[in-house]
PDB file of C-alpha atoms in Angstrom:
ATOM      1  CA  UNK A  68      -5.090  60.998  -4.112  1.00 50.00           C
ATOM      2  CA  UNK A  69      -5.458  58.062  -6.463  1.00 54.00           C
ATOM      3  CA  UNK A  70      -1.711  57.607  -6.369  1.00 62.00           C
ATOM      4  CA  UNK A  71      -1.709  57.258  -2.598  1.00 63.00           C
ATOM      5  CA  UNK A  72      -4.554  54.772  -2.545  1.00 64.00           C
ATOM      6  CA  UNK A  73      -2.795  52.707  -5.202  1.00 63.00           C
ATOM      7  CA  UNK A  74       0.335  52.568  -3.091  1.00 64.00           C
ATOM      8  CA  UNK A  75      -1.745  51.643  -0.120  1.00 63.00           C
ATOM      9  CA  UNK A  76      -3.175  48.727  -2.061  1.00 63.00           C
ATOM     10  CA  UNK A  77       0.246  47.477  -3.030  1.00 62.00           C
ATOM     11  CA  UNK A  78       1.455  47.682   0.568  1.00 58.00           C
ATOM     12  CA  UNK A  79      -1.624  45.843   1.769  1.00 57.00           C
ATOM     13  CA  UNK A  80      -1.210  43.148  -0.884  1.00 62.00           C
ATOM     14  CA  UNK A  81       2.423  42.464  -0.078  1.00 58.00           C
ATOM     15  CA  UNK A  82       1.666  42.410   3.618  1.00 58.00           C
ATOM     16  CA  UNK A  83      -1.104  39.898   3.056  1.00 57.00           C
ATOM     17  CA  UNK A  84       1.033  37.725   0.800  1.00 59.00           C
ATOM     18  CA  UNK A  85       3.942  37.550   3.230  1.00 56.00           C
ATOM     19  CA  UNK A  86       1.509  36.867   6.046  1.00 54.00           C
ATOM     20  CA  UNK A  87       0.097  33.898   4.182  1.00 52.00           C
ATOM     21  CA  UNK A  88       3.569  32.490   3.513  1.00 49.00           C
ATOM     22  CA  UNK A  89       4.500  32.953   7.160  1.00 49.00           C
ATOM     23  CA  UNK A  90       1.392  31.117   8.278  1.00 51.00           C
ATOM     24  CA  UNK A  91       2.134  28.233   5.923  1.00 47.00           C
ATOM     25  CA  UNK A  92       5.719  28.044   7.178  1.00 47.00           C
ATOM     26  CA  UNK A  93       4.689  27.959  10.808  1.00 47.00           C
ATOM     27  CA  UNK A  94       2.102  25.276  10.077  1.00 47.00           C
ATOM     28  CA  UNK A  95       4.914  23.169   8.663  1.00 45.00           C
ATOM     29  CA  UNK A  96       3.296  22.893   5.253  1.00 44.00           C
ATOM     30  CA  UNK A  97       6.120  24.530   3.374  1.00 45.00           C
ATOM     31  CA  UNK A  98       9.592  23.297   4.123  1.00 45.00           C
ATOM     32  CA  UNK A  99      12.914  23.221   2.418  1.00 46.00           C
ATOM     33  CA  UNK A 100      13.818  19.942   0.895  1.00 44.00           C
ATOM     34  CA  UNK A 101      17.473  19.086   1.370  1.00 45.00           C
ATOM     35  CA  UNK A 102      17.656  17.401  -2.006  1.00 47.00           C
ATOM     36  CA  UNK A 103      16.419  20.069  -4.388  1.00 41.00           C
ATOM     37  CA  UNK A 104      16.026  22.957  -1.940  1.00 43.00           C
ATOM     38  CA  UNK A 105      12.641  23.627  -3.505  1.00 45.00           C
ATOM     39  CA  UNK A 106       9.520  24.315  -1.534  1.00 50.00           C
ATOM     40  CA  UNK A 107       6.633  22.062  -2.281  1.00 59.00           C
ATOM     41  CA  UNK A 108       3.420  22.594  -0.410  1.00 77.00           C
ATOM     42  CA  UNK A 109       1.012  19.802   0.334  1.00 89.00           C
ATOM     43  CA  UNK A 110      -2.126  20.268  -1.853  1.00 92.00           C
ATOM     44  CA  UNK A 111      -4.477  20.989   1.025  1.00 91.00           C
ATOM     45  CA  UNK A 112      -7.432  21.998  -1.172  1.00 92.00           C
ATOM     46  CA  UNK A 113      -7.233  18.771  -3.154  1.00 93.00           C
ATOM     47  CA  UNK A 114      -7.266  16.659   0.008  1.00 92.00           C
ATOM     48  CA  UNK A 115     -10.121  18.677   1.487  1.00 92.00           C
ATOM     49  CA  UNK A 116     -12.219  18.440  -1.692  1.00 92.00           C
ATOM     50  CA  UNK A 117     -15.432  16.462  -1.315  1.00 91.00           C
ATOM     51  CA  UNK A 118     -15.601  15.268  -4.916  1.00 91.00           C
ATOM     52  CA  UNK A 119     -13.109  13.660  -7.256  1.00 92.00           C
ATOM     53  CA  UNK A 120     -13.620  16.378  -9.862  1.00 91.00           C
ATOM     54  CA  UNK A 121     -12.763  19.159  -7.416  1.00 92.00           C
ATOM     55  CA  UNK A 122      -9.745  17.283  -6.113  1.00 93.00           C
ATOM     56  CA  UNK A 123      -8.497  16.633  -9.641  1.00 92.00           C
ATOM     57  CA  UNK A 124      -8.950  20.271 -10.628  1.00 92.00           C
ATOM     58  CA  UNK A 125      -6.849  21.316  -7.651  1.00 90.00           C
ATOM     59  CA  UNK A 126      -4.267  18.667  -8.274  1.00 89.00           C
ATOM     60  CA  UNK A 127      -3.873  18.763 -12.030  1.00 88.00           C
ATOM     61  CA  UNK A 128      -5.979  21.661 -13.306  1.00 87.00           C
ATOM     62  CA  UNK A 129      -8.015  19.210 -15.325  1.00 85.00           C
ATOM     63  CA  UNK A 130     -10.961  16.964 -14.589  1.00 85.00           C
ATOM     64  CA  UNK A 131     -11.642  15.273 -17.913  1.00 91.00           C
ATOM     65  CA  UNK A 132     -11.008  11.599 -17.317  1.00 93.00           C
ATOM     66  CA  UNK A 133     -10.498   8.975 -19.984  1.00 94.00           C
ATOM     67  CA  UNK A 134     -11.621   5.583 -18.649  1.00 94.00           C
ATOM     68  CA  UNK A 135      -8.919   3.096 -19.586  1.00 94.00           C
ATOM     69  CA  UNK A 136      -9.363  -0.090 -17.580  1.00 93.00           C
ATOM     70  CA  UNK A 137      -7.114  -2.020 -19.973  1.00 94.00           C
ATOM     71  CA  UNK A 138      -4.133   0.246 -19.407  1.00 95.00           C
ATOM     72  CA  UNK A 139      -4.358   0.465 -15.655  1.00 96.00           C
ATOM     73  CA  UNK A 140      -4.293  -2.571 -13.435  1.00 95.00           C
ATOM     74  CA  UNK A 141      -5.585  -2.359  -9.890  1.00 96.00           C
ATOM     75  CA  UNK A 142      -4.819  -5.335  -7.733  1.00 95.00           C
ATOM     76  CA  UNK A 143      -6.810  -5.259  -4.522  1.00 94.00           C
ATOM     77  CA  UNK A 144      -8.839  -7.720  -2.479  1.00 93.00           C
ATOM     78  CA  UNK A 145     -12.613  -7.660  -2.972  1.00 92.00           C
ATOM     79  CA  UNK A 146     -13.073  -7.585   0.785  1.00 91.00           C
ATOM     80  CA  UNK A 147     -11.329  -5.107   3.037  1.00 89.00           C
ATOM     81  CA  UNK A 148     -10.965  -6.576   6.494  1.00 85.00           C
ATOM     82  CA  UNK A 149     -11.120  -4.009   9.278  1.00 86.00           C
ATOM     83  CA  UNK A 150     -11.194  -1.259   6.705  1.00 88.00           C
ATOM     84  CA  UNK A 151      -7.609  -1.543   5.544  1.00 92.00           C
ATOM     85  CA  UNK A 152      -6.492  -3.077   2.275  1.00 93.00           C
ATOM     86  CA  UNK A 153      -3.325  -3.620   0.305  1.00 94.00           C
ATOM     87  CA  UNK A 154      -3.529  -2.138  -3.163  1.00 96.00           C
ATOM     88  CA  UNK A 155      -1.316  -2.299  -6.225  1.00 97.00           C
ATOM     89  CA  UNK A 156      -1.770   0.178  -9.041  1.00 97.00           C
ATOM     90  CA  UNK A 157       0.090  -0.573 -12.230  1.00 96.00           C
ATOM     91  CA  UNK A 158       0.007   1.749 -15.204  1.00 95.00           C
ATOM     92  CA  UNK A 159       1.072   0.757 -18.694  1.00 94.00           C
ATOM     93  CA  UNK A 160       0.566   4.301 -19.977  1.00 94.00           C
ATOM     94  CA  UNK A 161       3.841   5.784 -21.216  1.00 92.00           C
ATOM     95  CA  UNK A 162       5.150   8.902 -19.440  1.00 92.00           C
ATOM     96  CA  UNK A 163       3.060   8.351 -16.333  1.00 93.00           C
ATOM     97  CA  UNK A 164       3.638  11.424 -14.183  1.00 93.00           C
ATOM     98  CA  UNK A 165       1.442  10.653 -11.235  1.00 94.00           C
ATOM     99  CA  UNK A 166      -0.759   7.952  -9.758  1.00 95.00           C
ATOM    100  CA  UNK A 167      -3.618   9.044  -7.514  1.00 95.00           C
ATOM    101  CA  UNK A 168      -5.917   6.837  -5.487  1.00 96.00           C
ATOM    102  CA  UNK A 169      -9.470   7.989  -4.827  1.00 95.00           C
ATOM    103  CA  UNK A 170     -12.244   6.513  -2.709  1.00 95.00           C
ATOM    104  CA  UNK A 171     -15.457   8.453  -3.439  1.00 94.00           C
ATOM    105  CA  UNK A 172     -17.161   7.211  -0.248  1.00 92.00           C
ATOM    106  CA  UNK A 173     -14.420   8.411   2.092  1.00 91.00           C
ATOM    107  CA  UNK A 174     -14.657  11.732   3.945  1.00 89.00           C
ATOM    108  CA  UNK A 175     -11.642  12.843   1.975  1.00 91.00           C
ATOM    109  CA  UNK A 176     -11.924  11.114  -1.426  1.00 94.00           C
ATOM    110  CA  UNK A 177      -8.300  11.763  -2.350  1.00 95.00           C
ATOM    111  CA  UNK A 178      -6.325   9.158  -0.425  1.00 96.00           C
ATOM    112  CA  UNK A 179      -2.900   9.523  -1.944  1.00 96.00           C
ATOM    113  CA  UNK A 180      -1.093  11.085  -4.845  1.00 95.00           C
ATOM    114  CA  UNK A 181       2.239   9.679  -6.002  1.00 96.00           C
ATOM    115  CA  UNK A 182       4.384  11.818  -8.252  1.00 95.00           C
ATOM    116  CA  UNK A 183       6.789   9.721 -10.254  1.00 95.00           C
ATOM    117  CA  UNK A 184       9.973  10.683 -12.035  1.00 94.00           C
ATOM    118  CA  UNK A 185      10.825   8.985 -15.363  1.00 94.00           C
ATOM    119  CA  UNK A 186      13.164   6.406 -13.812  1.00 94.00           C
ATOM    120  CA  UNK A 187      10.438   5.048 -11.542  1.00 95.00           C
ATOM    121  CA  UNK A 188       8.579   2.001 -12.798  1.00 95.00           C
ATOM    122  CA  UNK A 189       4.857   2.784 -13.032  1.00 94.00           C
ATOM    123  CA  UNK A 190       3.725   0.590 -10.177  1.00 95.00           C
ATOM    124  CA  UNK A 191       2.819   1.612  -6.646  1.00 96.00           C
ATOM    125  CA  UNK A 192       2.026  -0.756  -3.809  1.00 97.00           C
ATOM    126  CA  UNK A 193       0.517   0.711  -0.666  1.00 97.00           C
ATOM    127  CA  UNK A 194      -2.184   0.300   1.957  1.00 95.00           C
ATOM    128  CA  UNK A 195      -5.359   2.343   2.120  1.00 95.00           C
ATOM    129  CA  UNK A 196      -8.200   2.883   4.565  1.00 93.00           C
ATOM    130  CA  UNK A 197     -11.769   2.277   3.402  1.00 92.00           C
ATOM    131  CA  UNK A 198     -14.646   3.874   5.283  1.00 90.00           C
ATOM    132  CA  UNK A 199     -17.486   2.029   3.544  1.00 90.00           C
ATOM    133  CA  UNK A 200     -18.013  -0.494   0.751  1.00 92.00           C
ATOM    134  CA  UNK A 201     -17.734   1.005  -2.690  1.00 93.00           C
ATOM    135  CA  UNK A 202     -15.471   2.035  -5.497  1.00 94.00           C
ATOM    136  CA  UNK A 203     -11.764   2.588  -5.511  1.00 95.00           C
ATOM    137  CA  UNK A 204     -10.545   4.672  -8.392  1.00 95.00           C
ATOM    138  CA  UNK A 205      -7.002   5.043  -9.668  1.00 96.00           C
ATOM    139  CA  UNK A 206      -6.251   8.067 -11.811  1.00 95.00           C
ATOM    140  CA  UNK A 207      -3.094   8.356 -13.824  1.00 95.00           C
ATOM    141  CA  UNK A 208      -1.773  11.595 -15.216  1.00 95.00           C
ATOM    142  CA  UNK A 209       0.303  11.320 -18.373  1.00 94.00           C
ATOM    143  CA  UNK A 210       0.990  13.988 -21.003  1.00 92.00           C
ATOM    144  CA  UNK A 211      -1.551  16.293 -19.366  1.00 90.00           C
ATOM    145  CA  UNK A 212      -4.312  13.737 -19.765  1.00 93.00           C
ATOM    146  CA  UNK A 213      -6.065  11.791 -17.045  1.00 95.00           C
ATOM    147  CA  UNK A 214      -6.767   8.083 -17.289  1.00 96.00           C
ATOM    148  CA  UNK A 215      -8.781   6.084 -14.828  1.00 95.00           C
ATOM    149  CA  UNK A 216      -9.602   2.576 -13.726  1.00 96.00           C
ATOM    150  CA  UNK A 217     -11.948   1.356 -11.040  1.00 94.00           C
ATOM    151  CA  UNK A 218     -12.398  -1.566  -8.737  1.00 95.00           C
ATOM    152  CA  UNK A 219     -14.942  -2.371  -6.045  1.00 94.00           C
ATOM    153  CA  UNK A 220     -14.294  -3.330  -2.479  1.00 93.00           C
ATOM    154  CA  UNK A 221     -16.554  -4.561   0.273  1.00 92.00           C
ATOM    155  CA  UNK A 222     -15.946  -3.639   3.855  1.00 90.00           C
ATOM    156  CA  UNK A 223     -16.429  -6.397   6.404  1.00 84.00           C
ATOM    157  CA  UNK A 224     -15.657  -5.176   9.895  1.00 71.00           C
ATOM    158  CA  UNK A 225     -15.637  -1.527  10.764  1.00 51.00           C
ATOM    159  CA  UNK A 226     -13.256  -0.690  13.603  1.00 50.00           C
TER     160      UNK A 226
ATOM    161  CA  UNK B  14       8.733  11.413  17.353  1.00 47.00           C
ATOM    162  CA  UNK B  15      10.578   8.349  18.427  1.00 50.00           C
ATOM    163  CA  UNK B  16      13.705   7.498  16.535  1.00 66.00           C
ATOM    164  CA  UNK B  17      13.740   5.131  13.596  1.00 85.00           C
ATOM    165  CA  UNK B  18      10.198   5.411  12.388  1.00 93.00           C
ATOM    166  CA  UNK B  19      11.178   4.232   8.929  1.00 95.00           C
ATOM    167  CA  UNK B  20      11.780   0.569   8.364  1.00 95.00           C
ATOM    168  CA  UNK B  21      12.911   0.239   4.792  1.00 95.00           C
ATOM    169  CA  UNK B  22      14.737  -2.083   2.460  1.00 95.00           C
ATOM    170  CA  UNK B  23      16.125  -1.484  -0.991  1.00 96.00           C
ATOM    171  CA  UNK B  24      16.942  -4.466  -3.130  1.00 97.00           C
ATOM    172  CA  UNK B  25      18.714  -4.490  -6.476  1.00 96.00           C
ATOM    173  CA  UNK B  26      17.773  -7.162  -8.959  1.00 95.00           C
ATOM    174  CA  UNK B  27      18.361  -7.328 -12.686  1.00 93.00           C
ATOM    175  CA  UNK B  28      18.623  -3.602 -13.432  1.00 94.00           C
ATOM    176  CA  UNK B  29      15.954  -2.353 -11.075  1.00 96.00           C
ATOM    177  CA  UNK B  30      15.912  -1.420  -7.416  1.00 96.00           C
ATOM    178  CA  UNK B  31      12.823  -2.107  -5.340  1.00 97.00           C
ATOM    179  CA  UNK B  32      12.132  -0.104  -2.219  1.00 97.00           C
ATOM    180  CA  UNK B  33       9.852  -1.351   0.550  1.00 96.00           C
ATOM    181  CA  UNK B  34       9.095   1.028   3.363  1.00 96.00           C
ATOM    182  CA  UNK B  35       6.992   0.764   6.474  1.00 96.00           C
ATOM    183  CA  UNK B  36       6.617   3.927   8.520  1.00 96.00           C
ATOM    184  CA  UNK B  37       5.557   3.903  12.152  1.00 95.00           C
ATOM    185  CA  UNK B  38       3.052   6.701  12.517  1.00 95.00           C
ATOM    186  CA  UNK B  39      -0.410   6.988  14.129  1.00 93.00           C
ATOM    187  CA  UNK B  40      -1.939   8.537  10.952  1.00 94.00           C
ATOM    188  CA  UNK B  41      -4.745   9.963  13.059  1.00 91.00           C
ATOM    189  CA  UNK B  42      -7.523  11.291  10.848  1.00 87.00           C
ATOM    190  CA  UNK B  43      -9.105  13.299  13.632  1.00 83.00           C
ATOM    191  CA  UNK B  44     -12.547  12.379  12.339  1.00 75.00           C
ATOM    192  CA  UNK B  45     -13.393   9.308  14.374  1.00 72.00           C
ATOM    193  CA  UNK B  46     -16.781   9.365  16.047  1.00 73.00           C
ATOM    194  CA  UNK B  47     -16.567  10.230  19.706  1.00 74.00           C
ATOM    195  CA  UNK B  48     -12.945  11.195  19.454  1.00 71.00           C
ATOM    196  CA  UNK B  49     -11.501  14.620  20.055  1.00 79.00           C
ATOM    197  CA  UNK B  50      -8.020  13.781  18.875  1.00 84.00           C
ATOM    198  CA  UNK B  51      -6.652  16.327  16.451  1.00 89.00           C
ATOM    199  CA  UNK B  52      -5.518  15.117  13.020  1.00 91.00           C
ATOM    200  CA  UNK B  53      -1.968  13.878  12.918  1.00 94.00           C
ATOM    201  CA  UNK B  54      -0.867  12.307   9.669  1.00 94.00           C
ATOM    202  CA  UNK B  55       2.014  12.193   7.214  1.00 95.00           C
ATOM    203  CA  UNK B  56       1.506  14.606   4.349  1.00 95.00           C
ATOM    204  CA  UNK B  57       4.510  13.947   2.237  1.00 95.00           C
ATOM    205  CA  UNK B  58       7.080  11.231   1.696  1.00 96.00           C
ATOM    206  CA  UNK B  59      10.030  11.868  -0.560  1.00 95.00           C
ATOM    207  CA  UNK B  60      12.363   9.261  -1.910  1.00 95.00           C
ATOM    208  CA  UNK B  61      15.577  10.399  -3.470  1.00 95.00           C
ATOM    209  CA  UNK B  62      18.568   8.767  -5.066  1.00 94.00           C
ATOM    210  CA  UNK B  63      21.811  10.495  -6.054  1.00 93.00           C
ATOM    211  CA  UNK B  64      20.517  13.918  -4.990  1.00 89.00           C
ATOM    212  CA  UNK B  65      17.453  13.820  -7.198  1.00 92.00           C
ATOM    213  CA  UNK B  66      13.883  13.008  -6.280  1.00 94.00           C
ATOM    214  CA  UNK B  67      12.587   9.643  -7.412  1.00 95.00           C
ATOM    215  CA  UNK B  68       9.100   9.758  -5.999  1.00 95.00           C
ATOM    216  CA  UNK B  69       6.966  12.144  -3.969  1.00 95.00           C
ATOM    217  CA  UNK B  70       3.981  10.702  -2.159  1.00 96.00           C
ATOM    218  CA  UNK B  71       1.334  13.084  -0.914  1.00 95.00           C
ATOM    219  CA  UNK B  72      -0.952  11.506   1.624  1.00 95.00           C
ATOM    220  CA  UNK B  73      -4.231  12.450   3.227  1.00 93.00           C
ATOM    221  CA  UNK B  74      -6.256  11.075   6.110  1.00 92.00           C
ATOM    222  CA  UNK B  75      -7.241   8.045   4.023  1.00 92.00           C
ATOM    223  CA  UNK B  76      -3.922   6.382   4.672  1.00 94.00           C
ATOM    224  CA  UNK B  77      -3.955   3.864   7.514  1.00 94.00           C
ATOM    225  CA  UNK B  78      -1.865   3.679  10.666  1.00 93.00           C
ATOM    226  CA  UNK B  79       1.729   2.636   9.984  1.00 95.00           C
ATOM    227  CA  UNK B  80       1.582   3.257   6.228  1.00 96.00           C
ATOM    228  CA  UNK B  81       3.359   1.058   3.731  1.00 97.00           C
ATOM    229  CA  UNK B  82       4.835   1.994   0.385  1.00 97.00           C
ATOM    230  CA  UNK B  83       6.631   0.008  -2.264  1.00 97.00           C
ATOM    231  CA  UNK B  84       7.939   0.992  -5.675  1.00 97.00           C
ATOM    232  CA  UNK B  85      10.809   0.258  -8.046  1.00 96.00           C
ATOM    233  CA  UNK B  86      13.106   2.325 -10.199  1.00 96.00           C
ATOM    234  CA  UNK B  87      15.417   1.608 -13.094  1.00 95.00           C
ATOM    235  CA  UNK B  88      19.034   1.624 -12.069  1.00 93.00           C
ATOM    236  CA  UNK B  89      20.654   1.637  -8.696  1.00 93.00           C
ATOM    237  CA  UNK B  90      23.686  -0.297  -7.566  1.00 93.00           C
ATOM    238  CA  UNK B  91      24.467  -2.405  -4.550  1.00 94.00           C
ATOM    239  CA  UNK B  92      26.004  -0.312  -1.795  1.00 95.00           C
ATOM    240  CA  UNK B  93      24.461   2.961  -2.954  1.00 95.00           C
ATOM    241  CA  UNK B  94      22.015   4.874  -0.799  1.00 96.00           C
ATOM    242  CA  UNK B  95      18.358   5.815  -1.216  1.00 96.00           C
ATOM    243  CA  UNK B  96      17.028   8.510   1.103  1.00 96.00           C
ATOM    244  CA  UNK B  97      13.482   8.477   2.440  1.00 95.00           C
ATOM    245  CA  UNK B  98      11.972  11.419   4.265  1.00 95.00           C
ATOM    246  CA  UNK B  99       8.492  12.035   5.644  1.00 95.00           C
ATOM    247  CA  UNK B 100       6.886  15.179   6.999  1.00 95.00           C
ATOM    248  CA  UNK B 101       3.557  15.269   8.838  1.00 92.00           C
ATOM    249  CA  UNK B 102       0.950  17.970   9.392  1.00 92.00           C
ATOM    250  CA  UNK B 103       2.456  18.934  12.740  1.00 92.00           C
ATOM    251  CA  UNK B 104       5.847  19.534  11.181  1.00 90.00           C
ATOM    252  CA  UNK B 105       7.430  16.382  12.582  1.00 92.00           C
ATOM    253  CA  UNK B 106       9.693  14.514  10.205  1.00 93.00           C
ATOM    254  CA  UNK B 107      12.117  11.642   9.936  1.00 94.00           C
ATOM    255  CA  UNK B 108      14.747  10.661   7.416  1.00 95.00           C
ATOM    256  CA  UNK B 109      16.291   7.291   6.686  1.00 95.00           C
ATOM    257  CA  UNK B 110      19.225   6.316   4.528  1.00 95.00           C
ATOM    258  CA  UNK B 111      18.730   2.924   2.994  1.00 95.00           C
ATOM    259  CA  UNK B 112      21.622   1.035   1.476  1.00 96.00           C
ATOM    260  CA  UNK B 113      20.767  -0.916  -1.652  1.00 96.00           C
ATOM    261  CA  UNK B 114      21.444  -4.630  -1.211  1.00 94.00           C
TER     262      UNK B 114
END
């Protein structure tokens, strides 16, 4: 009897697992990349997280941040007109693996996560949307440690 | 999606190649007050050179309409190609081959 129920569990588990994969495929979250042919799902939980700590845990498995304003340079205007601003994040930390931009006041604090390969120079220039005046935090992952820097931005005209 | 959503340039200078890309996309967050539009935004942008990934950008709803991205990498040569590809939450995608100048 126990043998049968065990089998049943295994069947159920595999069915559930394949169902989940199928759902992800149909939602277009998992796709085959022509370059490496590897599947790389978008970190949905990290983007849905309401706090930086939760998002970081999902993204990197770690949420201990070392503040290092001298090693990370954020170039951004102090005023964001119409809620959009140009931002440059420059890291002088060796072996920078990823650069993430967080805005704690936004509905989804994680704005963007850039995964860099060693040949990429540790600078990212992009544009971000700001929902209200407040902090903008850049977090750099290097050698399994997280480093952060912060800047403040004021919002002038909302949409 | 309409064709040619990626407007990109790749410029080689003194050992490094700089890529500038502007993508035409609504980047709809789906959370505007009084709006019932469903979210529609780019989730991932991949840049590759010589069949290996250079940079993967994962974006959320905090990225604005027509997002912009710029970065540089060591190496590259004039005439070679950098490939940019984006995929959004509805499964739409576009790919561009950019020749380094």
